[in-house]
Tab-separated table of C-alpha atoms in Angstrom:
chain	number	residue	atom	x	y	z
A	6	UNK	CA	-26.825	20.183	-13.491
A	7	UNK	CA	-29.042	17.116	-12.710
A	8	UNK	CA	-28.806	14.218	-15.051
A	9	UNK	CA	-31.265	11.216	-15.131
A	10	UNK	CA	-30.280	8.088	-16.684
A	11	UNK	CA	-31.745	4.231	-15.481
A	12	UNK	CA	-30.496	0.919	-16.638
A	13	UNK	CA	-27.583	-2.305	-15.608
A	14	UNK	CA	-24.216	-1.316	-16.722
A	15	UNK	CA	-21.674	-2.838	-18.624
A	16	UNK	CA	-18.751	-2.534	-16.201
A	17	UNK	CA	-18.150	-0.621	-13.019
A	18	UNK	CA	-21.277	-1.639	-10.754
A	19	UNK	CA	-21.554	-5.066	-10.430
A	20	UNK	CA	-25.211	-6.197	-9.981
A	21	UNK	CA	-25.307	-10.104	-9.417
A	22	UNK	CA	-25.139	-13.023	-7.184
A	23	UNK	CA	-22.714	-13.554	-4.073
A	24	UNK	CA	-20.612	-16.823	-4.054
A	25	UNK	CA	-23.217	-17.991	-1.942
A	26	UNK	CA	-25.989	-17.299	-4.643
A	27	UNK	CA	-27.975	-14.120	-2.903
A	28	UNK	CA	-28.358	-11.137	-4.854
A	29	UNK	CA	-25.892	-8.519	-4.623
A	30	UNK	CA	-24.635	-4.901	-5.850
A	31	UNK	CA	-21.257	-4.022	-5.266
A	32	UNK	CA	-18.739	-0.970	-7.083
A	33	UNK	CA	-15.397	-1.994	-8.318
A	34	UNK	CA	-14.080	1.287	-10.446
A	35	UNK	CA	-10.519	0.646	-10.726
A	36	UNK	CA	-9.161	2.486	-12.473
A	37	UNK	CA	-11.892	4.431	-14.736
A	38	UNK	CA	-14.859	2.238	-14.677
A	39	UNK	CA	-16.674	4.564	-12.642
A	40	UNK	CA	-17.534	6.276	-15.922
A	41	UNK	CA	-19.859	3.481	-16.993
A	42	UNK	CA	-22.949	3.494	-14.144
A	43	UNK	CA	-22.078	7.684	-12.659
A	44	UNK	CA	-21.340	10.723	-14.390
A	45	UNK	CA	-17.570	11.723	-13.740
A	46	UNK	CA	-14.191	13.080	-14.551
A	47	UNK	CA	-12.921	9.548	-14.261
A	48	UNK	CA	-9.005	10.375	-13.517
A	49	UNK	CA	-7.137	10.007	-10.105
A	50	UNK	CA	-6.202	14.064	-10.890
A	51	UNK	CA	-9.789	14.927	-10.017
A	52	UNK	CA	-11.420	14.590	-6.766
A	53	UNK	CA	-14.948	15.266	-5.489
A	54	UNK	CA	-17.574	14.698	-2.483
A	55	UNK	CA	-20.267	12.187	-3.263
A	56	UNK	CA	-23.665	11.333	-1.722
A	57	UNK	CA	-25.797	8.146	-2.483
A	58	UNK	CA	-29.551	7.016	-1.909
A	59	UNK	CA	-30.032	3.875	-2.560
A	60	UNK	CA	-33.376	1.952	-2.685
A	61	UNK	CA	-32.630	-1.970	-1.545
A	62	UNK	CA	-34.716	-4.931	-0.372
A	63	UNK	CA	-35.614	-4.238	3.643
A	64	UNK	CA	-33.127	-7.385	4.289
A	65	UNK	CA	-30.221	-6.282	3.058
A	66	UNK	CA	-27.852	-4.279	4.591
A	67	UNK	CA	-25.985	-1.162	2.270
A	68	UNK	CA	-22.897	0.169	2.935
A	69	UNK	CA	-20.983	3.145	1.282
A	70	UNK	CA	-18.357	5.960	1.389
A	71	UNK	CA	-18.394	8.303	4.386
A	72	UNK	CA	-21.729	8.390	7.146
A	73	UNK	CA	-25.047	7.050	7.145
A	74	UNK	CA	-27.200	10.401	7.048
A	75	UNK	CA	-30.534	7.888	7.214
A	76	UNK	CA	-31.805	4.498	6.572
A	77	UNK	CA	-35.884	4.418	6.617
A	78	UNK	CA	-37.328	1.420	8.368
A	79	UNK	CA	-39.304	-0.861	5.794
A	80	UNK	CA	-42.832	-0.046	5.888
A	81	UNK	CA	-42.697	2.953	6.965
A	82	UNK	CA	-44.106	6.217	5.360
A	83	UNK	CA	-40.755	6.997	4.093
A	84	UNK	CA	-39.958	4.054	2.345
A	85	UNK	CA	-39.798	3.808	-1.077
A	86	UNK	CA	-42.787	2.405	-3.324
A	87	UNK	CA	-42.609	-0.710	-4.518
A	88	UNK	CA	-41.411	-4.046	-3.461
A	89	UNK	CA	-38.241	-5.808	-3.342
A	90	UNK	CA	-37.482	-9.501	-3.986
A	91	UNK	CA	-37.259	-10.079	-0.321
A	92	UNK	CA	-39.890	-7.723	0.830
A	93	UNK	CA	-40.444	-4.166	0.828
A	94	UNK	CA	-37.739	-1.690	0.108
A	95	UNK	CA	-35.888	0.710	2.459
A	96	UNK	CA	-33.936	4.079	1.377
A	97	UNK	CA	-30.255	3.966	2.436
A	98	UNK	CA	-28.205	7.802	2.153
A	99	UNK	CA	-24.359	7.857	2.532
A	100	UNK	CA	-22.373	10.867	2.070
A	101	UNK	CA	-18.991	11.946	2.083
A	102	UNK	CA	-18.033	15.967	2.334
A	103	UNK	CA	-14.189	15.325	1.525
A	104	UNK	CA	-13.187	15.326	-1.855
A	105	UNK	CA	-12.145	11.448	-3.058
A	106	UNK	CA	-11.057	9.740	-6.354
A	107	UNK	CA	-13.759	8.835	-8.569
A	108	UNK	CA	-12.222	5.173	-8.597
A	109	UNK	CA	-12.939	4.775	-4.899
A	110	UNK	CA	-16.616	5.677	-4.627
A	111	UNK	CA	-18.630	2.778	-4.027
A	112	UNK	CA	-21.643	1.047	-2.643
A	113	UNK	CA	-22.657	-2.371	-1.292
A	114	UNK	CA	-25.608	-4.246	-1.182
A	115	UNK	CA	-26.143	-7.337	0.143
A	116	UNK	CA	-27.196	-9.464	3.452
A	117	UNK	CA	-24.707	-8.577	5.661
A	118	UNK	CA	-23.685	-9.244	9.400
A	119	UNK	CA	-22.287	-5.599	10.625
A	120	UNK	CA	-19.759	-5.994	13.398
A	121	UNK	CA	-17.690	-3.351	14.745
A	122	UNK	CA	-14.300	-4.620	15.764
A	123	UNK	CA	-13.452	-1.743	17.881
A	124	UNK	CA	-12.560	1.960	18.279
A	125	UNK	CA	-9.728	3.554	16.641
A	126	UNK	CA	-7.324	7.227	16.246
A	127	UNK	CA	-9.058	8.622	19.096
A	128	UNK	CA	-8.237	12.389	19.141
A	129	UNK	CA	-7.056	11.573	15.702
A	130	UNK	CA	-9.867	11.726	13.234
A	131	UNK	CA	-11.091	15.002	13.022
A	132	UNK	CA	-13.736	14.034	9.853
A	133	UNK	CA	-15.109	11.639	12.739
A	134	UNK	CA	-19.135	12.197	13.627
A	135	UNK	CA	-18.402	10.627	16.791
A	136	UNK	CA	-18.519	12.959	19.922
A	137	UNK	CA	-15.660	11.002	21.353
A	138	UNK	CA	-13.361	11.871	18.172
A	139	UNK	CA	-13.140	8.120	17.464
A	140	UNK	CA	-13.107	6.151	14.217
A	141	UNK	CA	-15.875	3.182	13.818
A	142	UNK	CA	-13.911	0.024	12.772
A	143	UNK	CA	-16.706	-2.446	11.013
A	144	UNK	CA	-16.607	-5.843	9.407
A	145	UNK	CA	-19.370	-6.125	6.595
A	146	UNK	CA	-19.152	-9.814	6.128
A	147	UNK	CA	-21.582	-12.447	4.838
A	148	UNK	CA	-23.620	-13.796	7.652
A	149	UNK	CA	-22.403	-17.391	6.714
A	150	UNK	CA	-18.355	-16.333	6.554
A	151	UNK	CA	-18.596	-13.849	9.142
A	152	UNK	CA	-16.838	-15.915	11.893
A	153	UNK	CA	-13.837	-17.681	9.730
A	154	UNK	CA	-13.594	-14.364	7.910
A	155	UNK	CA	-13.663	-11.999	10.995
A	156	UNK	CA	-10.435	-13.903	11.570
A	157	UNK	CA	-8.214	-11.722	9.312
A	158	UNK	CA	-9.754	-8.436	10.538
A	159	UNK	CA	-9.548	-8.934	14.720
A	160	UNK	CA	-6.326	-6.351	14.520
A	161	UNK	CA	-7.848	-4.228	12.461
A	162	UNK	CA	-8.184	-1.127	14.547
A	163	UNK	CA	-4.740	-1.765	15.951
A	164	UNK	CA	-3.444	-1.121	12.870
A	165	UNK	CA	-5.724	2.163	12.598
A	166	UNK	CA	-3.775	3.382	15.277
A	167	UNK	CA	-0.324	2.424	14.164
A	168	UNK	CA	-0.633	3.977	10.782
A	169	UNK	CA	-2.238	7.212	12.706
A	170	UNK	CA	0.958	7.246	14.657
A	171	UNK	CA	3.219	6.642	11.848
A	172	UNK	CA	1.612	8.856	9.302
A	173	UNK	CA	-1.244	11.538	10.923
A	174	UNK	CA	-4.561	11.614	11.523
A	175	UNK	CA	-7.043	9.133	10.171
A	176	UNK	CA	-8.512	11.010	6.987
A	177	UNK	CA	-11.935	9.484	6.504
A	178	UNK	CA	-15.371	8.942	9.093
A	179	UNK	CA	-15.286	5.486	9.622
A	180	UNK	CA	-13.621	2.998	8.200
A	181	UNK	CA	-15.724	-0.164	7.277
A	182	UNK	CA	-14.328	-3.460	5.782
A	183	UNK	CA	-16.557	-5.381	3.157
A	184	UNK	CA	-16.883	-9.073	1.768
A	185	UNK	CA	-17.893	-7.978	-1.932
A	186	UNK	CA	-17.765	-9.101	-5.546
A	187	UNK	CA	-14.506	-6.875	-6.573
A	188	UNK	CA	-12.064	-8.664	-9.271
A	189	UNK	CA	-9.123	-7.530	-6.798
A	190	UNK	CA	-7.976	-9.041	-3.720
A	191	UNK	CA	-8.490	-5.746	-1.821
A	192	UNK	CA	-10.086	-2.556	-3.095
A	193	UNK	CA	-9.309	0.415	-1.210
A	194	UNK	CA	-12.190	2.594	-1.797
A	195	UNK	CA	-12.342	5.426	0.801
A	196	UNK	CA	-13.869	4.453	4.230
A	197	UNK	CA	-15.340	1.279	2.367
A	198	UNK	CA	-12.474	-1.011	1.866
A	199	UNK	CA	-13.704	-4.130	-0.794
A	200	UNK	CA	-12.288	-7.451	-0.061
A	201	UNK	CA	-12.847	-10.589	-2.303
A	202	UNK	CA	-15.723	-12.438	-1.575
A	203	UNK	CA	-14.196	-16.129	-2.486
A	204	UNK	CA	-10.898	-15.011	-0.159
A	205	UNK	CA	-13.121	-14.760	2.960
A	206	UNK	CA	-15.283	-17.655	2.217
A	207	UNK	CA	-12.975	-19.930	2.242
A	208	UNK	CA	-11.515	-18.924	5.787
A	209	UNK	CA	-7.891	-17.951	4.914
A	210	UNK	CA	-5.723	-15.481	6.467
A	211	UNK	CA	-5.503	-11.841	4.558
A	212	UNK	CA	-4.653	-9.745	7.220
A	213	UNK	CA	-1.341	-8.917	4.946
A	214	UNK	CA	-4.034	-7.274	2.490
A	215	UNK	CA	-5.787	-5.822	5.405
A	216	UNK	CA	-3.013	-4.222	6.610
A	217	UNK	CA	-2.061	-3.020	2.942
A	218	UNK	CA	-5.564	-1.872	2.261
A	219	UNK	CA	-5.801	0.168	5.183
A	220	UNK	CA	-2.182	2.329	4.688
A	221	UNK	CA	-4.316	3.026	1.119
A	222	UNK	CA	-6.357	5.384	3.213
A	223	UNK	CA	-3.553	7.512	3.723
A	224	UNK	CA	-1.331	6.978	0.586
A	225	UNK	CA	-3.591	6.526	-2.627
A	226	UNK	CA	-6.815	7.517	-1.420
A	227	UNK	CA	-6.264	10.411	0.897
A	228	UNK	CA	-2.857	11.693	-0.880
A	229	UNK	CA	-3.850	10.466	-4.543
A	230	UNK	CA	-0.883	10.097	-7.280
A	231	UNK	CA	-2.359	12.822	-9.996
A	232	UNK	CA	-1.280	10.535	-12.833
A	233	UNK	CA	-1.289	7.192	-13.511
A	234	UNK	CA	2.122	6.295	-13.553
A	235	UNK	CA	3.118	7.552	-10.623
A	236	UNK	CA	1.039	4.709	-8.900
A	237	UNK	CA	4.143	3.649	-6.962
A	238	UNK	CA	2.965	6.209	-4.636
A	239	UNK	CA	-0.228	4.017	-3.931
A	240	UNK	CA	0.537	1.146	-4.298
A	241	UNK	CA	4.684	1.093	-3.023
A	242	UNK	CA	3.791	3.040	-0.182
A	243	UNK	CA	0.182	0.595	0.638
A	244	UNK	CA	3.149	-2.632	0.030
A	245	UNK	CA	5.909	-0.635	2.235
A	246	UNK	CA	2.936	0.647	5.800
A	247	UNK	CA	1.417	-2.824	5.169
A	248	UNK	CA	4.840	-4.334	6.049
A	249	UNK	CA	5.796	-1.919	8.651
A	250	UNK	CA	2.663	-2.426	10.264
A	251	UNK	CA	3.924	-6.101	10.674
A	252	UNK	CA	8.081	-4.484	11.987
A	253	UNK	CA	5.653	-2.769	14.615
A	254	UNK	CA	3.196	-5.427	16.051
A	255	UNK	CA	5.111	-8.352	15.751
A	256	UNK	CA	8.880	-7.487	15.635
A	257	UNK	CA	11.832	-6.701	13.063
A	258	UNK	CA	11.745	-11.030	11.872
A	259	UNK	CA	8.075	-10.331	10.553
A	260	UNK	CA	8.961	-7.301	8.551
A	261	UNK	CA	11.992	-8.527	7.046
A	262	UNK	CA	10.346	-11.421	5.791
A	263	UNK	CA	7.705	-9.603	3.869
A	264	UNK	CA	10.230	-7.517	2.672
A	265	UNK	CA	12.567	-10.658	1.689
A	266	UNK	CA	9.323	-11.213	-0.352
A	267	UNK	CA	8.493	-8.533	-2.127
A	268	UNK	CA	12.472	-8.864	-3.422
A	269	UNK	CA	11.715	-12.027	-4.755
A	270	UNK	CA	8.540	-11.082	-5.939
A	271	UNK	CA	10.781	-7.821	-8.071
A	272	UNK	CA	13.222	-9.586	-8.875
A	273	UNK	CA	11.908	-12.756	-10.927
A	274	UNK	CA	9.239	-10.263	-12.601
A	275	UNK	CA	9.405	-9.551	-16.222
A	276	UNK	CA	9.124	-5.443	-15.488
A	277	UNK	CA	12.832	-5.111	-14.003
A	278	UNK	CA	13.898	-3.819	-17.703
A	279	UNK	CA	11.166	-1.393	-16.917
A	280	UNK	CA	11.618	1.869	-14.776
A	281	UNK	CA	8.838	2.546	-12.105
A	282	UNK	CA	7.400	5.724	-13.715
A	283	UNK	CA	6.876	3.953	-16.637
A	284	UNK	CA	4.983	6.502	-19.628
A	285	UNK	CA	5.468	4.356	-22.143
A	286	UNK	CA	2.612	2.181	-20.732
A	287	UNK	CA	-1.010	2.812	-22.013
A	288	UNK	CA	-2.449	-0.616	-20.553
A	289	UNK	CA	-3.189	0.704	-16.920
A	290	UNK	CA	-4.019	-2.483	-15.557
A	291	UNK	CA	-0.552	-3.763	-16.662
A	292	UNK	CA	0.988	-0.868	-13.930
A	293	UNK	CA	-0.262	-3.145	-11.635
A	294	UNK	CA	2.973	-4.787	-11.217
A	295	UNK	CA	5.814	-5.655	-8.989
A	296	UNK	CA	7.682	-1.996	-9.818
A	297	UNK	CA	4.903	-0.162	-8.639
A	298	UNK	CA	4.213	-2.811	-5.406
A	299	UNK	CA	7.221	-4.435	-4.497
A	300	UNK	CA	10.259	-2.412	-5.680
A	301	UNK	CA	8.308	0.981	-4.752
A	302	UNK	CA	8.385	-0.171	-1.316
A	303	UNK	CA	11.847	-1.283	-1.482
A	304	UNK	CA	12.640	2.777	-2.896
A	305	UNK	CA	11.113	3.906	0.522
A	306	UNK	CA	12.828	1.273	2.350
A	307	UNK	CA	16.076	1.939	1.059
A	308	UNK	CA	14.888	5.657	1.869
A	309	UNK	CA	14.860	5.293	5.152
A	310	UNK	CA	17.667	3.251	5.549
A	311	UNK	CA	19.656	6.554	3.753
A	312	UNK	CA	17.781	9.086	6.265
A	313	UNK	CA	17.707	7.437	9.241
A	314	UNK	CA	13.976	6.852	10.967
A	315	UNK	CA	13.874	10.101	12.544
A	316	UNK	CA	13.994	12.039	9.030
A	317	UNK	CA	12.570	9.340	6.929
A	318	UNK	CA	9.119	8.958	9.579
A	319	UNK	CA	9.418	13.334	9.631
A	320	UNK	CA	9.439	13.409	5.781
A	321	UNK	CA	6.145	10.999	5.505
A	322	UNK	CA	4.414	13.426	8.232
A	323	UNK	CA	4.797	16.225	6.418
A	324	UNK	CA	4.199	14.928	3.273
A	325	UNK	CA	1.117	13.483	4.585
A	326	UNK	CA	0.409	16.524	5.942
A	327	UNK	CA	0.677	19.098	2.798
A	328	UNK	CA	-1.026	16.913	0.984
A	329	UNK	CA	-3.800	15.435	2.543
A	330	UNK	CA	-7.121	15.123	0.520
A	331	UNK	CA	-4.784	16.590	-2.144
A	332	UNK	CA	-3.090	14.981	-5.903
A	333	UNK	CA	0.806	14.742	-6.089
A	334	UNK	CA	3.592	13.820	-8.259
A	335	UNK	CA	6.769	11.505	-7.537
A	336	UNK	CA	8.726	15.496	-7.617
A	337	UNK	CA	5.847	16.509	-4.381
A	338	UNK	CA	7.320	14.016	-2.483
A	339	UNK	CA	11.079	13.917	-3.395
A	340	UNK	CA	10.837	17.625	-2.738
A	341	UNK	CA	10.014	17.108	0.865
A	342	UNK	CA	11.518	14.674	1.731
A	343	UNK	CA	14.725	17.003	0.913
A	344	UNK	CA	13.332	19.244	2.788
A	345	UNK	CA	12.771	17.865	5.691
A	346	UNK	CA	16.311	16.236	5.423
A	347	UNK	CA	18.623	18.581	4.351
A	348	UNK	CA	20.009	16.334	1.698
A	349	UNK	CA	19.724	16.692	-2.148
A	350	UNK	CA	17.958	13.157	-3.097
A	351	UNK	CA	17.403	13.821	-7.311
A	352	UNK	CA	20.637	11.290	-7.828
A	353	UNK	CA	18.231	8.577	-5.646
A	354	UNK	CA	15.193	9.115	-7.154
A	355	UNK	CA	16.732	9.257	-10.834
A	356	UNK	CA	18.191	5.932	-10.429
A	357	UNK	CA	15.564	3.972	-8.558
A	358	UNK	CA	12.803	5.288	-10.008
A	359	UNK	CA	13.099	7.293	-13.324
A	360	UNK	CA	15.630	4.555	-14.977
A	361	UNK	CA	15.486	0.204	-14.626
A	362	UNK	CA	16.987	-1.814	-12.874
A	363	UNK	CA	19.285	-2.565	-9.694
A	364	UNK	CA	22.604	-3.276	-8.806
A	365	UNK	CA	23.667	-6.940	-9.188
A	366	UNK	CA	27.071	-7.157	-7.027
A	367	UNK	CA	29.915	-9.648	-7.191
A	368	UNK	CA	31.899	-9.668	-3.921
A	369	UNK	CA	35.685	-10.737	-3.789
A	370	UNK	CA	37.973	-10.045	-1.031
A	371	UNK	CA	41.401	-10.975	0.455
A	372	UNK	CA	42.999	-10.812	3.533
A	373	UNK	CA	46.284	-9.269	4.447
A	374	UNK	CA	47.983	-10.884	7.885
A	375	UNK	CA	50.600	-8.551	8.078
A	376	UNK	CA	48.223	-5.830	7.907
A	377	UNK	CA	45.340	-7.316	10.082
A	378	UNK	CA	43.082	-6.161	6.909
A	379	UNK	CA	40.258	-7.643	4.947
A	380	UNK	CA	40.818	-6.166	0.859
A	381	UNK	CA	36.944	-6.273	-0.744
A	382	UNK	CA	36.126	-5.218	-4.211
A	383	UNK	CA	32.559	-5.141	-4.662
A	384	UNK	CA	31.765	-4.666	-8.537
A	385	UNK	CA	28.310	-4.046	-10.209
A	386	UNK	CA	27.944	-6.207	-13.015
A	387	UNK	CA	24.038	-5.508	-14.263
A	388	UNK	CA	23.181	-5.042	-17.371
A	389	UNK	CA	24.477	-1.972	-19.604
A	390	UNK	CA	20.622	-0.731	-20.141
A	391	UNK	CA	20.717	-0.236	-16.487
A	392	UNK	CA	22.380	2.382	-14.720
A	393	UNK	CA	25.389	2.325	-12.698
A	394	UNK	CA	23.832	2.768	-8.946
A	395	UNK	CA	25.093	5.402	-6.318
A	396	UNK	CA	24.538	2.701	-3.100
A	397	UNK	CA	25.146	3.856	-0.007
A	398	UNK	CA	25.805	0.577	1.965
A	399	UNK	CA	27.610	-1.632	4.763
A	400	UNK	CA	30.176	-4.014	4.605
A	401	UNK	CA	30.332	-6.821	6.889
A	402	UNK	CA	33.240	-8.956	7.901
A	403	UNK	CA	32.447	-12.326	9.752
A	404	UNK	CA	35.487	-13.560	12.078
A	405	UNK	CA	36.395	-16.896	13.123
A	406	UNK	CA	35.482	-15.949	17.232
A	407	UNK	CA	31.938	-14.928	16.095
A	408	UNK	CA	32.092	-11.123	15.920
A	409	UNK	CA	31.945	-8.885	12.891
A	410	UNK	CA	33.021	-6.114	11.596
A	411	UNK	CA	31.507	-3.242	9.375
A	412	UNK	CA	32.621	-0.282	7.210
A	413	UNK	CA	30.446	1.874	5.837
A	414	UNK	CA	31.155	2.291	2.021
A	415	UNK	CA	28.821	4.189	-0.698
A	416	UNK	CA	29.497	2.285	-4.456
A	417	UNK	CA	29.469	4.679	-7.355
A	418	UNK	CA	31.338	2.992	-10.243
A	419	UNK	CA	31.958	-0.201	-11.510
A	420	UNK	CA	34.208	-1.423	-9.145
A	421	UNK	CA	34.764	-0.164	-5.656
A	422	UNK	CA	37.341	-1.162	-2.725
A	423	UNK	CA	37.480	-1.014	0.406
A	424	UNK	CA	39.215	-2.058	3.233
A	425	UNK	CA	38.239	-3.333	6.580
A	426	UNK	CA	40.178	-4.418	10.031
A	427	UNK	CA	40.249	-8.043	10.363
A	428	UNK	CA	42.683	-9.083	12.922
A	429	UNK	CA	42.324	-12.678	12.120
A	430	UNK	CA	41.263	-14.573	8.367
A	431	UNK	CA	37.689	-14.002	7.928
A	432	UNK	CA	35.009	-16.645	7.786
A	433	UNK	CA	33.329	-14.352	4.770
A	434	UNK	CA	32.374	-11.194	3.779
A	435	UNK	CA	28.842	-9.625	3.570
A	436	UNK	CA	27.274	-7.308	1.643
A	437	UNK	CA	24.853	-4.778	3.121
A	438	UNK	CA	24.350	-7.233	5.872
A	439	UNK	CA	21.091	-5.592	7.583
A	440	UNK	CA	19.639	-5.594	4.088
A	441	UNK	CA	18.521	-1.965	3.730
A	442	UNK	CA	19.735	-2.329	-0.190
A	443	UNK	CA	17.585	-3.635	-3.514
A	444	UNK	CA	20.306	-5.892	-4.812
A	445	UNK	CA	21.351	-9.100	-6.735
A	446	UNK	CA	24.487	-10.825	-5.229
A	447	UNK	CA	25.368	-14.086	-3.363
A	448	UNK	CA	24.563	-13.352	0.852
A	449	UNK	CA	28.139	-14.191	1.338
A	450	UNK	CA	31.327	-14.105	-1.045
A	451	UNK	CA	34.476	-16.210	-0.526
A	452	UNK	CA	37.660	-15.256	-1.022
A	453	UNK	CA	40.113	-15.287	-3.989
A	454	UNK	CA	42.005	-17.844	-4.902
C-alpha cells in the first residue's frame, strides 16, 4: 500500500525556527503523535523498520534513525527540482532494518556542526555498517552552541561502552546526539537521541540526561514496555543505568547521590498514593512521573540489593537478551529475573509495584548491660491504604569506639524486633545503613526513655 498525502501538521513534526531563528524540522512523537504527519499503528506494542528521503536546503545538514544510504550533492543531476530558501535542495535517505516504536522515529533538519566524539561497543554492535564492528558516536549541535554544548557529551561513548558491558550489545547503527526543538529535556528516539535546544544553548551541564537517554537504547527503545503503564520499564530502568553509569565512572559517592535524589524527588511527589502500574490513568503524559522515574529505579535498586550484583547484573543480561528488539510486560521481566535467581519475587513486585506506597519506619531501641545487647523495634507506621512491606534489610549499631555492628533482619508486620550485640551503650541505631531500602524514617533513632 502506498499512500500520498502533503501538507504542515498539527502536532508530531515540528516545522519552525531554532532558538537562534534558522529554519528547522525536527520529530517529537511522544507518545502517539507520530499519527499526525506518518501513517502508523501509533502504540509502543507495535514495532516496525522505517526509511526516510527527505528533500532539504543544500545547507542544512539531516539526520535520522539508523544509516545514511545517500545524500546527493546540491546541483547535481540527482538533486531534487526546485530551490530551497538557502539554495538548491539535496535528497537525504536514512533507513533503519530493525523494527522500532513508532514514537521514536524521527528526523532533523537544520544547520548543523556534525562531530563524532569517538568510537564505541567495538565487537559489540552487530547492526553496525562499520567493518571494524564499531558504533559512530556523533554530536549534531548548532554551529553556534556546538563548543559549550559539546561539553555535556565528551563521555559519551564511554558510557556506550559501560552500558554494553552492563547490559549487551549496542542494539542500533550509530548512535547520534541532536540539539532539536523537542518539548522534553531528552528524547530517546532510536539511534537519534533529541536533546532540548534552549538546554544546550545556554551551556549547562546535562550529561545526567545524556547518560539517561542513552540506557533508553537498551530499555524503552530496544526492549519496549508493550503498554503504557508499564513505562517504569523505560523510564525506571533509563533513571536507574543513568545513575549506575555515574557508581561506575566516578565512584559509589556519585551514585548514591543521584539516588538520594530521586528519593526526594518520590517522596515529596503527589503520585506516592499511586501504585507504579497505574491503569486507572488515561492522561499518558501524566505517567510521566516520579513512580515511573524515580521510584522505578529505586524497585531495581532495591532489586539488586535483594539478589546480590552477580544475579541482579545476570537477570538484566538475559532479560536484555530475550527480549531485544522485542515488547514486554512488568510479568517478562519478574519472570526472569526468578529465573535467573532461583528465588520466587511475586511478594516484591506486588508490593513495590502493583500496590502504593513505602514503608515509613519508626526506630526505638534499648540497651541491656548485663546482656551486652542492643533491643530495636522497628515499626511501620504508613498509611493503612498502603501495604504492610516484606523489607529485607540491615540494622546498624554505632558504638562509642567508632565501630558498628549489623544484623541482618527482613520486616514483615507491623512491628518487628530484633536484637543485636553491643558490648558497650550505643551512640545510635541505624536503619538499613547502606541504603539499599525505599523508606521514610529518621537516619538515626535514639533510644527510649
Amino acid at each position: 500500500m502506498e499512500v500520498a498525502y502533503r501538507g504542515v501538521p498539527d502536532d508530531g513534526l515540528i516545522v519552525g525556527t531554532t532558538v537562534h531563528g534558522r529554519p528547522s524540522v525536527f520529530a517529537d512523537n511522544w507518545p502517539n503523535r507520530a499519527r499526525f504527519w506518518f501513517p502508523s499503528v501509533d502504540h509502543p506494542s507495535d514495532k516496525a523498520s522505517v526509511a526516510f528521503t527527505i528533500h532539504a536546503p543544500s545547507s542544512w545538514q539531516v539526520v535520522a534513525n539508523g544509516v545514511r544510504e545517500h545524500a546527493t550533492e546540491a546541483g547535481s543531476a540527482e538533486a531534487p527540482p526546485g530551490r530551497g530558501p538557502d539554495g538548491d535542495l539535496r535528497t537525504w535517505r536514512w533507513r533503519t532494518r530493525i523494527p522500532i516504536p513508532t514514537y521514536t522515529m524521527v528526523v532533523g533538519a537544520t544547520e548543523f556542526a556534525v562531530r563524532s566524539v569517538g568510537l564505541a561497543a567495538c565487537g559489540q554492535a552487530p547492526e553496525s555498517p562499520r567493518s571494524d564492528g564499531c558504533v559512530d558516536v556523533t554530536t549534531w549541535l548548532y554551529p553556534s552552541d556546538s563548543v559549550r554544548a559539546g561539553r555535556s557529551f565528551r563521555r559519551a561513548a564511554e558510557m556506550v561502552d559501560v552500558f554494553t558491558g552492563m547490559i549487551g550489545p549496542f542494539p542500533y547503527e550509530k548512535l547520534a546526539h541532536v540539539q532539536s526543538a523537542t518539548r522534553f529535556g531528552g528524547m530517546e528516539n532510536v539511534s537519534a537521541i533529541f536533546y532540548s535546544e534552549s538546554a544546550l544553548a545556554s551551556g549547562g551541564d546535562i550529561e545526567g540526561t545524556v547518560a539517561h537517554e542513552m540506557a533508553h537504547q537498551w530499555f524503552g527503545d530496544a526492549v519496549t514496555e508493550a503498554d503504557w503503564h508499564h513505562l517504569w520499564l523505560s523510564e525506571g530502568f533509563a533513571t536507574y543505568f543513568g545513575a549506575l553509569f555515574f557508581e561506575r565512572a566516578d565512584g559509589p559517592r556519585a551514585f548514591r547521590a543521584r539516588m538520594e535524589e530521586s528519593r526526594l524527588r518520590y517522596q515529596t511527589s503527589d503520585v506516592t498514593d499511586r501504585p507504579v502500574v497505574d491503569p486507572d490513568e488515561d492522561d499518558l503524559f501524566q505517567l510521566l512521573n516520579a513512580n515511573n522515574y524515580q521510584k522505578g529505579a529505586w524497585v531495581l535498586h532495591m532489586l539488586r540489593g535483594i539478589l546480590g550484583d552477580e544475579a541482579f547484573f545476570g537477570g538484566i543480561r538475559e532479560y536484555y537478551r530475550r527480549h531485544v528488539h522485542g515488547t514486554v510486560l512488568t510479568e517478562d521481566f519478574r519472570r526472569v529475573m526468578e529465573e535467573v535467581s532461583k528465588q520466587e519475587l511475586g511478594w516484591f513486585f506486588d508490593q513495590w509495584i502493583f500496590r502504593p506506597g513505602h514503608p515509613v519506619i519508626s526506630t526505638e531501641w534499648s540497651w541491656n548491660a548485663a546482656r551486652e545487647e542492643a533491643r530495636v523495634v522497628l515499626r511501620q507506621t504508613q498509611p493503612e491504604a498502603w501495604p504492610v512491606f516484606r523489607v529485607p534489610a540491615e540494622v546498624g549499631v554505632l558504638l562509642p569506639d567508632g565501630t558498628e555492628r549489623r544484623q541482618a533482619v527482613v520486616l514483615d508486620g507491623r512491628s518487628t524486633e530484633v536484637r543485636i550485640p553491643a558490648p558497650s551503650r550505643p551512640e545510635a541505631v541505624v536503619f538499613d545503613p547502606d541504603r539499599w531500602v525505599l523508606h521514610r524514617a529518621p537516619r538515626r533513632s535514639t533510644p527510649e526513655p
